[in-house]
Short mmCIF file of C-alpha atoms in Angstrom, two decimals:
data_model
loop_
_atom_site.label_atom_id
_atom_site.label_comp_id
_atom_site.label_asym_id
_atom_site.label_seq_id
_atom_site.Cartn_x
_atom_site.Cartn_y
_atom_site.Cartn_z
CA UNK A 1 0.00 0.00 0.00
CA UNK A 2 2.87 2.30 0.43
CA UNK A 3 4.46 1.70 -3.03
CA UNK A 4 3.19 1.63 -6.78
CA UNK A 5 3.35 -1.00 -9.55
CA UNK A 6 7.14 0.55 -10.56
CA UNK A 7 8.37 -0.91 -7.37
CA UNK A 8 9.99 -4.19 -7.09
CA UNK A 9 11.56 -4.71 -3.45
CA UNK A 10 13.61 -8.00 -2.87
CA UNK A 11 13.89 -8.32 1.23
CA UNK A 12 17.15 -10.79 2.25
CA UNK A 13 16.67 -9.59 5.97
CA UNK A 14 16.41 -12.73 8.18
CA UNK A 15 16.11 -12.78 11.91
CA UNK A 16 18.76 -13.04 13.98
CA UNK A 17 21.46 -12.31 11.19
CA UNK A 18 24.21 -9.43 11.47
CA UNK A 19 26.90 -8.11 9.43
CA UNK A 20 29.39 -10.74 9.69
CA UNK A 21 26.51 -13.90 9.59
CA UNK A 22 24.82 -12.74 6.45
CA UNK A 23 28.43 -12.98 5.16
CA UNK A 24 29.29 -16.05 6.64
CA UNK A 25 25.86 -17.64 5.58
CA UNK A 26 25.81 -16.83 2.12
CA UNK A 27 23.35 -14.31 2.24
CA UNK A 28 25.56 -11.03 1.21
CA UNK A 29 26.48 -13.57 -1.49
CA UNK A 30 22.91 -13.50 -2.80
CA UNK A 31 22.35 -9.85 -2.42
CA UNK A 32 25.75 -9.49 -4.78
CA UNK A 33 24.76 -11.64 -7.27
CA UNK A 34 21.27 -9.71 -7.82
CA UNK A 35 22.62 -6.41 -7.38
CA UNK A 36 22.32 -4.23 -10.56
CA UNK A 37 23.43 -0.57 -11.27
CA UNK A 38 20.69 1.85 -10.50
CA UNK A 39 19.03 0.01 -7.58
CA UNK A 40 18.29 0.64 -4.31
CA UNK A 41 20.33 -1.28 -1.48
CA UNK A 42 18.93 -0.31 1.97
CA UNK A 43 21.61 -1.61 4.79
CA UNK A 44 20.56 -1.73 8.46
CA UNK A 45 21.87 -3.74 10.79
CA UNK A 46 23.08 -3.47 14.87
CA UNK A 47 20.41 -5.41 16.77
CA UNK A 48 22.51 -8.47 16.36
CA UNK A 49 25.97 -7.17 15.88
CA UNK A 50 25.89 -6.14 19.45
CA UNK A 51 26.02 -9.76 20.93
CA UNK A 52 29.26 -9.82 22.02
CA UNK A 53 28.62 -13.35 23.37
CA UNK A 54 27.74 -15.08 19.91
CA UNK A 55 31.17 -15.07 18.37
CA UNK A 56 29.21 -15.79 15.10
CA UNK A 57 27.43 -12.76 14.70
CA UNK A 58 29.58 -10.16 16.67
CA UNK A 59 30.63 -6.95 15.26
CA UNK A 60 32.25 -4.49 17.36
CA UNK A 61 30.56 -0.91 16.11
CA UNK A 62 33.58 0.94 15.09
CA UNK A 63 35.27 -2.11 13.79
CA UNK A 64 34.47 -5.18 12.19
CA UNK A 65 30.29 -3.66 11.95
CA UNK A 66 32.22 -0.43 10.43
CA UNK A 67 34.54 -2.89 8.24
CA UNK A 68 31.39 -5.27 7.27
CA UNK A 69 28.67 -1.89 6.00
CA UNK A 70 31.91 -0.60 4.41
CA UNK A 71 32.52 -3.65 2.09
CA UNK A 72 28.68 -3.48 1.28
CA UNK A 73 28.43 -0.20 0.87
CA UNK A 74 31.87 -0.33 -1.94
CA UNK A 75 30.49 -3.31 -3.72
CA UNK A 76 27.36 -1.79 -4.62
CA UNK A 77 28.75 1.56 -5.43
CA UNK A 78 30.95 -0.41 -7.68
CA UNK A 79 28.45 -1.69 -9.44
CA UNK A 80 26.35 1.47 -9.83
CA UNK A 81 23.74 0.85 -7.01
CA UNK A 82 22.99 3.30 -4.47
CA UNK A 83 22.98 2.15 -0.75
CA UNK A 84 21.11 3.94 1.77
CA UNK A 85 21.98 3.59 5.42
CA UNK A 86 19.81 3.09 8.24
CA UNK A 87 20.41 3.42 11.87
CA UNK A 88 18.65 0.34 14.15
CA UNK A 89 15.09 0.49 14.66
CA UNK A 90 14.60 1.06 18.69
CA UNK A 91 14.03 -1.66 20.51
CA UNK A 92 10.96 -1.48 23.06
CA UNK A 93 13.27 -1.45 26.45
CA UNK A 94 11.31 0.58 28.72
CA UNK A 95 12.01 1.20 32.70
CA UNK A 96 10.29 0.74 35.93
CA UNK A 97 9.15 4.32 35.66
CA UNK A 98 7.62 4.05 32.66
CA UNK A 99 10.52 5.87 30.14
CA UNK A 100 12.12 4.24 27.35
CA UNK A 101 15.30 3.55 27.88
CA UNK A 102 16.92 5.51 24.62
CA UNK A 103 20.60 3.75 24.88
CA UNK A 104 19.64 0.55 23.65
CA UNK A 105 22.04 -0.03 20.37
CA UNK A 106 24.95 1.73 22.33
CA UNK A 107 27.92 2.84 19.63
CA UNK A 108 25.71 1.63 16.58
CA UNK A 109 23.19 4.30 15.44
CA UNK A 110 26.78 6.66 15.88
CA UNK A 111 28.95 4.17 13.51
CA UNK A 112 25.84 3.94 10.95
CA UNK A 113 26.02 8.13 11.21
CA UNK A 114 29.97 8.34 11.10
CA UNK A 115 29.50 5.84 7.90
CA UNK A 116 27.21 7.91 6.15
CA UNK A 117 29.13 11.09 6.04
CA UNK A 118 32.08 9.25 5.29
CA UNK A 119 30.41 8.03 1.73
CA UNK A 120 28.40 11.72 1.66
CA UNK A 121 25.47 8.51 1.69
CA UNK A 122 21.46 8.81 2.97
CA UNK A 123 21.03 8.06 5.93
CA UNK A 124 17.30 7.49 7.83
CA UNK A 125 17.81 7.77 11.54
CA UNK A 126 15.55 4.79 11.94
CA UNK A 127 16.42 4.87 15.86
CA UNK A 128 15.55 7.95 16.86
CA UNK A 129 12.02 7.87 14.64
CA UNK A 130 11.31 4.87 16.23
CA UNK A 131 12.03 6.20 19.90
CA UNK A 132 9.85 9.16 19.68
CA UNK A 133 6.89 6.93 18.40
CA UNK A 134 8.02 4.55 21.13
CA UNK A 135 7.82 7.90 23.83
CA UNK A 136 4.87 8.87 22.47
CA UNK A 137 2.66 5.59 23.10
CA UNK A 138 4.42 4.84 26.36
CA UNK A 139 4.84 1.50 27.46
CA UNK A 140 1.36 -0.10 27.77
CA UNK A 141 0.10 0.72 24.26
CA UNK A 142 3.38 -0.08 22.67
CA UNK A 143 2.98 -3.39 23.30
CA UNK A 144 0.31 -4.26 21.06
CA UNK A 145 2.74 -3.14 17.65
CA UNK A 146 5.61 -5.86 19.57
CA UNK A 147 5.24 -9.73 19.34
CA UNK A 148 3.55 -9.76 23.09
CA UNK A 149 1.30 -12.86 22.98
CA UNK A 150 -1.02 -14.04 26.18
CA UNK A 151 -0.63 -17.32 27.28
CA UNK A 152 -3.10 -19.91 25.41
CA UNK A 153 -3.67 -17.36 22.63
CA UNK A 154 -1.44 -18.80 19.88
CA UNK A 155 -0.61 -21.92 19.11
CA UNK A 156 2.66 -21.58 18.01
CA UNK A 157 3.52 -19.77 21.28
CA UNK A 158 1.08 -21.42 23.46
CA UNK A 159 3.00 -20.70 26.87
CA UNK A 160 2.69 -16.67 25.49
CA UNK A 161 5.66 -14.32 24.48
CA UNK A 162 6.74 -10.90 25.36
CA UNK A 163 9.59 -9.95 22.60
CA UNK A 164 10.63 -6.02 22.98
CA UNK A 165 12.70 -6.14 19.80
CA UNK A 166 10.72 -8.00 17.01
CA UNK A 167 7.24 -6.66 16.07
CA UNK A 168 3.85 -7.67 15.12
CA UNK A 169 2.08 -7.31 11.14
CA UNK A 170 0.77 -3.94 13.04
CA UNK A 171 4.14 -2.46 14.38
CA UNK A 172 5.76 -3.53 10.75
CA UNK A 173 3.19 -1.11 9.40
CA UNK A 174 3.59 1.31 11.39
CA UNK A 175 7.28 1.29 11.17
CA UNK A 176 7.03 1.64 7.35
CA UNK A 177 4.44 4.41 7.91
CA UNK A 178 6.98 6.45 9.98
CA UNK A 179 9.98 5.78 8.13
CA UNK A 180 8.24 6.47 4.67
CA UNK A 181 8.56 9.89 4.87
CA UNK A 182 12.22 10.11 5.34
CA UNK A 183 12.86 7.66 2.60
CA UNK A 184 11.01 9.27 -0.02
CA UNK A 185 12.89 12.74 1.23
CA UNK A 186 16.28 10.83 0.66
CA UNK A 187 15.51 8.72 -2.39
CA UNK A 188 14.34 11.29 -5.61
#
């Protein structure tokens, strides 16, 4: 609903993956191989890169993440594509008091920033969009846009769920609704 016939998006995201795993799993492999000059390659990445524990998807921000969004960002540029950057979407962290806690990528919004005026690139502050929509519901009424399921209400979760970092069909739409905006003001 948000774009017209001329639009043809192909989506490699996969949960869970970060700069260094789509590599590793062949994934960046695909994206190369249908990459053609003229087209749009949106890169956003940090939820997963942060988890310094899984030494298969770990990318320290101004390092390896930096190192990883760089080699994307050249390959496509050598090939006449035009990436656009995108800071983390916020996760739903709020605190006992109620506020949303606004740290919650640490270094990686800044290294996505840092990256785009290194390239002169667009960049869509994702993050702090998110956030503000985040502030403005507050923490009970964000929860219905997250993947917060009540016990015996799904079957494929039938012991319930409350997930602060993936979202519902509703909170996808949303997100595309808000982010829209800045897209279209970056992309002619």
């Amino acid at each position: 609903s948000h774009l017209d016939t001329n639009v043809v998006v192909a989506n490699y995201a996969q949960n869970g993956r970060s700069t260094k795993s789509v590599q590793t799993l062949g994934i960046w492999d695909r994206v190369k191989n249908d990459l053609k000059k003229g087209e749009y390659l949106f890169i956003q990445f940090g939820h997963n890169d942060s988890k310094e524990s899984d030494t298969t998807r770990y990318a320290a921000p101004f390092g390896a993440y930096q190192d990883n969004i760089r080699l994307f960002v050249d390959y496509a540029l050598s090939v006449g594509a035009r990436p656009v950057l995108f800071t983390p979407v916020s996760r739903r962290w709020f605190d006992d008091q109620g506020n949303l806690k606004t740290g919650c990528h640490g270094d990686y919004p800044s290294a996505v920033e840092q990256l785009a005026q290194e390239y002169g690139l667009p960049l869509i502050d994702a993050n702090t969009i998110t956030q503000q929509w985040l502030i403005s519901l507050g923490d009970e009424a964000s929860r219905k846009y997250y993947m917060w399921i009540d016990k015996g209400t799904n079957p494929r979760h039938p012991d319930g769920k409350v997930d602060n970092t993936h979202t519902n069909v509703a909170g996808a739409r949303k997100i595309v609704e808000l982010l829209m905006p800045e897209i279209l003001r970056v992309i002619p």
